[in-house]
Coordinates of C-alpha atoms in Angstrom, one line a residue:
M1 CA 0.0 0.0 0.0
S2 CA 1.3 3.4 -0.9
P3 CA 1.9 5.8 2.0
A4 CA -0.6 8.6 2.4
V5 CA 0.3 11.9 0.8
H6 CA -0.3 14.9 2.9
P7 CA -0.6 18.4 1.4
A8 CA 2.2 20.8 2.3
S9 CA 1.4 23.2 5.1
P10 CA 0.7 26.7 3.9
R11 CA 3.7 29.0 4.0
T12 CA 3.7 31.9 6.5
V13 CA 5.9 35.0 6.6
R14 CA 5.9 37.2 9.7
V15 CA 7.0 40.8 9.5
Q16 CA 7.2 43.7 12.0
A17 CA 7.0 47.4 11.2
P18 CA 7.4 50.3 13.6
G19 CA 5.1 53.1 14.7
K20 CA 6.5 56.6 14.6
I21 CA 6.7 59.9 16.3
N22 CA 6.9 63.2 14.4
V23 CA 9.6 65.0 16.3
S24 CA 8.9 68.0 14.0
L25 CA 5.8 68.5 11.8
R26 CA 5.5 71.7 9.8
V27 CA 2.3 71.9 7.8
G28 CA 1.9 74.1 4.7
P29 CA -1.2 75.1 2.7
P30 CA -3.8 72.7 1.3
R31 CA -2.9 71.3 -2.1
D32 CA -5.3 70.8 -5.0
D33 CA -5.5 67.1 -4.3
G34 CA -6.9 67.8 -0.8
Y35 CA -3.7 66.9 1.1
H36 CA -1.4 69.5 2.8
S37 CA 2.3 70.0 2.0
V38 CA 4.3 69.0 5.0
A39 CA 7.9 69.0 6.2
S40 CA 8.0 66.2 8.7
I41 CA 10.9 64.7 10.7
Y42 CA 10.0 61.1 11.5
L43 CA 11.5 58.9 14.2
A44 CA 10.6 55.2 14.2
V45 CA 10.1 53.8 17.7
S46 CA 10.2 50.4 19.3
L47 CA 6.4 49.8 19.2
Y48 CA 5.8 47.4 16.4
E49 CA 2.8 46.2 14.4
E50 CA 3.1 42.6 13.2
V51 CA 1.6 41.0 10.1
A52 CA 1.7 37.2 9.4
A53 CA 0.9 36.5 5.7
T54 CA -0.1 33.0 4.9
S55 CA -0.5 31.6 1.4
V56 CA -4.0 30.7 0.3
P57 CA -5.3 29.2 -3.0
G58 CA -6.8 31.6 -5.5
G59 CA -6.2 35.3 -5.5
G60 CA -8.2 36.4 -2.5
I61 CA -6.8 38.6 0.3
T62 CA -8.4 38.4 3.7
V63 CA -7.5 39.8 7.1
S64 CA -8.0 39.1 10.8
M65 CA -6.7 40.4 14.1
K66 CA -4.9 38.5 16.9
P67 CA -4.8 40.1 20.4
A68 CA -1.5 41.9 21.3
D69 CA 0.7 40.9 24.2
P70 CA -0.7 42.3 27.6
Q71 CA 2.4 44.5 28.1
H72 CA 1.7 46.4 24.8
F73 CA -0.9 48.7 23.7
G74 CA -3.8 46.8 22.2
S75 CA -4.9 44.9 25.3
G76 CA -5.2 47.6 28.0
P77 CA -7.9 50.0 28.8
T78 CA -7.6 51.9 25.6
G79 CA -7.1 48.8 23.4
G80 CA -8.5 45.3 23.1
Q81 CA -12.1 45.1 21.7
E82 CA -12.2 48.9 21.2
Q83 CA -9.1 48.8 19.1
E84 CA -10.6 45.9 17.0
A85 CA -13.8 47.8 16.5
N86 CA -12.0 50.6 14.9
V87 CA -10.0 48.5 12.5
P88 CA -11.7 47.5 9.2
L89 CA -11.3 43.8 8.4
D90 CA -12.2 44.1 4.8
A91 CA -10.8 45.8 1.6
G92 CA -10.6 49.1 3.4
N93 CA -7.8 47.8 5.7
L94 CA -4.4 49.4 4.7
A95 CA -2.7 46.0 4.9
V96 CA -5.2 44.5 2.5
R97 CA -4.8 47.4 0.1
A98 CA -1.0 47.1 0.3
A99 CA -1.1 43.4 -0.5
A100 CA -3.6 43.9 -3.4
A101 CA -1.4 46.7 -4.8
L102 CA 1.7 44.4 -4.7
Q103 CA -0.4 41.6 -6.2
D104 CA -1.3 43.9 -9.1
A105 CA 2.2 45.4 -9.6
A106 CA 3.9 42.0 -9.6
Q107 CA 1.2 40.2 -11.5
V108 CA 0.7 37.6 -8.8
G109 CA -2.1 35.0 -9.0
D110 CA -1.8 33.7 -5.4
G111 CA -3.8 35.0 -2.5
A112 CA -2.9 35.6 1.2
H113 CA -4.5 35.7 4.6
L114 CA -3.1 38.5 6.8
E115 CA -3.2 38.2 10.6
L116 CA -2.5 41.5 12.3
V117 CA -1.1 42.0 15.8
K118 CA -1.8 45.7 16.6
R119 CA 0.3 47.4 19.3
V120 CA 0.3 51.0 18.0
P121 CA -2.8 52.9 19.1
V122 CA -5.5 53.0 16.4
A123 CA -6.1 56.5 15.1
G124 CA -3.4 57.7 17.5
G125 CA -1.2 59.8 15.2
M126 CA 1.6 57.2 15.3
G127 CA 1.1 55.6 11.8
G128 CA -0.1 52.2 13.0
G129 CA -2.2 51.5 9.9
S130 CA 0.8 52.6 7.7
A131 CA 3.0 50.1 9.6
D132 CA 0.5 47.4 8.9
A133 CA 0.6 48.3 5.2
A134 CA 4.5 48.3 5.2
A135 CA 4.6 44.9 7.0
A136 CA 2.1 43.4 4.5
L137 CA 4.2 44.6 1.6
V138 CA 7.4 43.0 2.9
A139 CA 5.6 39.9 4.0
C140 CA 3.8 39.3 0.7
N141 CA 6.8 40.2 -1.3
A142 CA 8.6 37.3 0.4
L143 CA 5.6 35.0 0.5
W144 CA 4.9 35.3 -3.3
D145 CA 8.6 35.4 -4.2
C146 CA 8.1 38.7 -6.0
G147 CA 11.7 39.8 -5.6
L148 CA 10.9 43.5 -5.6
E149 CA 13.7 45.8 -4.3
A150 CA 13.2 48.4 -1.6
E151 CA 12.8 51.3 -4.1
S152 CA 9.9 49.4 -5.9
L153 CA 8.2 48.6 -2.7
S154 CA 8.5 52.2 -1.6
R155 CA 6.8 53.4 -4.8
I156 CA 3.9 51.0 -4.1
A157 CA 3.8 52.2 -0.5
A158 CA 3.5 55.8 -1.5
G159 CA 0.3 55.0 -3.3
I160 CA -1.2 53.5 -0.1
G161 CA -0.5 56.3 2.3
A162 CA 1.9 59.1 3.1
D163 CA 3.5 57.4 6.1
V164 CA 3.8 53.9 4.6
P165 CA 7.2 54.5 2.9
F166 CA 8.7 55.6 6.2
A167 CA 7.4 52.5 8.0
L168 CA 9.3 50.5 5.4
L169 CA 12.5 52.6 6.0
G170 CA 12.5 53.2 9.7
G171 CA 15.2 55.0 11.6
A172 CA 14.9 58.8 11.3
A173 CA 14.1 60.7 8.1
V174 CA 12.8 63.9 6.6
G175 CA 9.5 63.6 4.8
L176 CA 8.4 66.2 2.2
G177 CA 5.5 66.5 -0.2
I178 CA 2.7 64.8 1.8
G179 CA 5.5 63.0 3.8
E180 CA 6.3 60.4 1.2
R181 CA 9.5 61.9 -0.3
L182 CA 12.0 60.6 2.2
T183 CA 15.6 61.5 3.0
P184 CA 17.3 59.5 5.8
A185 CA 18.4 61.7 8.7
P186 CA 21.4 60.9 10.9
A187 CA 20.6 60.3 14.6
T188 CA 23.1 59.4 17.3
G189 CA 22.3 56.9 19.9
L190 CA 18.8 56.3 21.2
F191 CA 16.1 58.7 22.4
H192 CA 13.8 57.4 25.1
W193 CA 10.1 58.3 25.2
V194 CA 7.0 57.6 27.1
L195 CA 3.8 57.2 25.1
V196 CA 0.3 57.8 26.5
P197 CA -2.7 56.8 24.3
T198 CA -6.2 58.0 24.9
P199 CA -9.4 56.0 24.4
A200 CA -10.9 58.0 21.5
G201 CA -9.0 58.4 18.3
L202 CA -8.8 61.6 16.3
S203 CA -9.5 61.6 12.5
T204 CA -6.4 62.9 10.7
P205 CA -8.5 64.8 8.0
R206 CA -10.5 66.4 10.8
V207 CA -7.4 67.6 12.6
Y208 CA -6.0 69.1 9.4
A209 CA -9.3 70.8 8.7
E210 CA -9.3 72.3 12.3
L211 CA -5.8 73.6 11.7
D212 CA -7.0 75.3 8.5
R213 CA -9.9 76.8 10.4
I214 CA -7.6 78.1 13.2
R215 CA -5.2 79.6 10.7
A216 CA -8.0 81.2 8.6
E217 CA -9.5 82.8 11.8
A218 CA -6.1 84.2 12.7
G219 CA -5.4 85.4 9.2
A220 CA -2.2 83.5 9.2
D221 CA 0.1 83.6 6.1
V222 CA 0.8 79.9 5.4
V223 CA 3.9 79.1 3.3
E224 CA 5.5 76.0 1.9
P225 CA 7.3 74.3 4.9
A226 CA 10.9 73.3 5.1
A227 CA 12.5 70.7 7.5
D228 CA 13.5 72.1 10.8
A229 CA 17.3 72.4 10.8
N230 CA 17.4 72.7 14.6
V231 CA 15.6 69.4 15.1
L232 CA 17.9 67.7 12.6
R233 CA 21.0 69.0 14.5
A234 CA 19.5 67.8 17.8
L235 CA 18.9 64.3 16.4
E236 CA 22.5 64.1 15.1
S237 CA 23.9 65.3 18.5
G238 CA 22.2 62.5 20.4
D239 CA 21.4 64.9 23.3
P240 CA 17.8 64.6 24.5
A241 CA 18.0 67.9 26.3
T242 CA 18.9 69.6 23.0
L243 CA 16.0 67.8 21.2
A244 CA 13.6 68.8 24.0
E245 CA 14.2 72.5 23.3
V246 CA 13.2 72.2 19.6
L247 CA 10.4 69.6 19.3
N248 CA 7.4 71.0 17.4
N249 CA 4.1 70.0 15.8
D250 CA 1.9 72.4 13.9
L251 CA -1.1 70.1 14.3
E252 CA -0.9 70.2 18.1
P253 CA -3.2 73.3 18.6
A254 CA -5.8 71.7 16.4
A255 CA -5.6 68.4 18.2
L256 CA -6.0 70.2 21.6
A257 CA -9.0 72.2 20.3
L258 CA -10.7 68.9 19.3
A259 CA -9.6 67.0 22.4
P260 CA -9.2 69.4 25.2
P261 CA -8.3 66.7 27.9
L262 CA -4.9 66.3 26.0
A263 CA -3.7 69.5 27.6
G264 CA -4.0 68.0 31.1
I265 CA -2.1 64.9 30.0
L266 CA 0.7 67.1 28.6
A267 CA 0.8 69.1 31.8
Q268 CA 0.9 65.9 33.9
G269 CA 3.9 64.5 32.1
R270 CA 5.8 67.7 32.5
R271 CA 5.0 67.8 36.2
H272 CA 6.4 64.3 36.5
G273 CA 9.7 65.3 35.0
A274 CA 9.5 64.9 31.2
L275 CA 12.1 66.9 29.4
A276 CA 9.4 67.8 26.8
A277 CA 5.9 66.8 25.8
L278 CA 4.0 66.9 22.5
V279 CA 1.1 65.5 20.7
S280 CA 2.3 62.8 18.2
G281 CA 1.3 63.7 14.7
S282 CA -2.5 64.3 14.5
G283 CA -2.9 62.8 17.9
P284 CA -4.3 61.9 20.3
T285 CA -1.3 59.9 21.5
V286 CA 1.0 62.0 23.6
A287 CA 4.8 61.6 23.6
F288 CA 7.1 62.6 26.5
L289 CA 10.8 62.7 26.0
G290 CA 13.0 61.4 28.9
S291 CA 16.6 62.0 29.6
G292 CA 17.5 58.3 29.3
A293 CA 16.1 54.7 29.6
E294 CA 15.7 54.6 33.4
D295 CA 14.2 58.1 33.4
A296 CA 11.6 57.0 30.8
V297 CA 10.7 53.9 32.8
R298 CA 10.3 56.0 36.0
L299 CA 8.1 58.5 34.2
A300 CA 5.9 55.7 32.7
H301 CA 5.4 54.2 36.2
S302 CA 4.5 57.6 37.7
L303 CA 1.9 58.3 35.0
T304 CA 0.5 54.8 35.4
R305 CA 0.1 55.2 39.1
N306 CA -1.8 58.4 38.3
G307 CA -4.3 56.6 36.2
L308 CA -2.9 56.9 32.7
E309 CA -1.8 54.1 30.4
A310 CA 1.9 54.7 29.7
F311 CA 4.6 52.8 27.9
A312 CA 8.3 53.4 27.5
V313 CA 9.9 53.1 24.0
H314 CA 13.0 54.2 22.2
G315 CA 14.0 55.4 18.8
P316 CA 15.3 55.3 16.2
A317 CA 14.0 51.8 15.5
G318 CA 14.5 49.7 12.4
G319 CA 12.0 49.6 9.5
A320 CA 9.8 46.7 8.3
S321 CA 11.7 43.4 8.7
I322 CA 11.0 39.7 8.4
L323 CA 11.0 38.0 11.8
P324 CA 13.0 34.8 12.5
G325 CA 11.3 31.6 11.7
A326 CA 9.3 33.1 8.8

């Protein structure tokens, strides 16, 4: 009798991609396409989204979520089921869109199931959805043996969202245009941060619209932005005290207008010894800069004891990468 033939197990590739902090975000006027010109200085941090891409027959792309580790965002008071409820599990998911774009560009006939582990706060101004998309691109590129180089993946990424190319790249970088035109920026050593998410997300388009309203009301003259040279020098110096003096975010006043409780969180972090505090991107996640690793851990503990969810991270962190065993 011939031995039974068992079908090969489906192949799975696991990839992680980082969330980000905008250590500088200068916003210019609205463009004809509805976006705004920006000059952003990105810093990838050690809070990672994870995507496991598994081969499936046919050309379909599906997505599901797996709970995050208890020590990460995604399972605490601001995460868990509430996070899942705010993440589309259909063709509107950025990871699905990224996989579909790669499938089209590389003329792939195979399909994939994408399992997401979300640790970056949803709608938190830290590019979690963009990190999902970047991870899906890298995972499916390997899963389907597409063989696309980083430059080709970055072009596809730019069509998915402004922050997706940076999630591929990681490290520190200047982003121009709508943030997709990247130039790596030198950064010395590690900068240590404490992140505080809040339960309700802020819509990025709504925050930009509020900034436009504030500027129009003030009669502000809005010009094309340029990267902040002081922030670039501070990153290169490796000195957190120098960086603390120059952190900036043009979207912060709009985020505070739409979510006034953020002002109290910023003040609380400063009272507990943060070198600097700012809203991350369009918010509502708040980032506090510490003087070092131990200082950041102490600050996170202090804020947690005072009723906030707080988590210490560092940056720059690496970009999207395949995990061992994939």
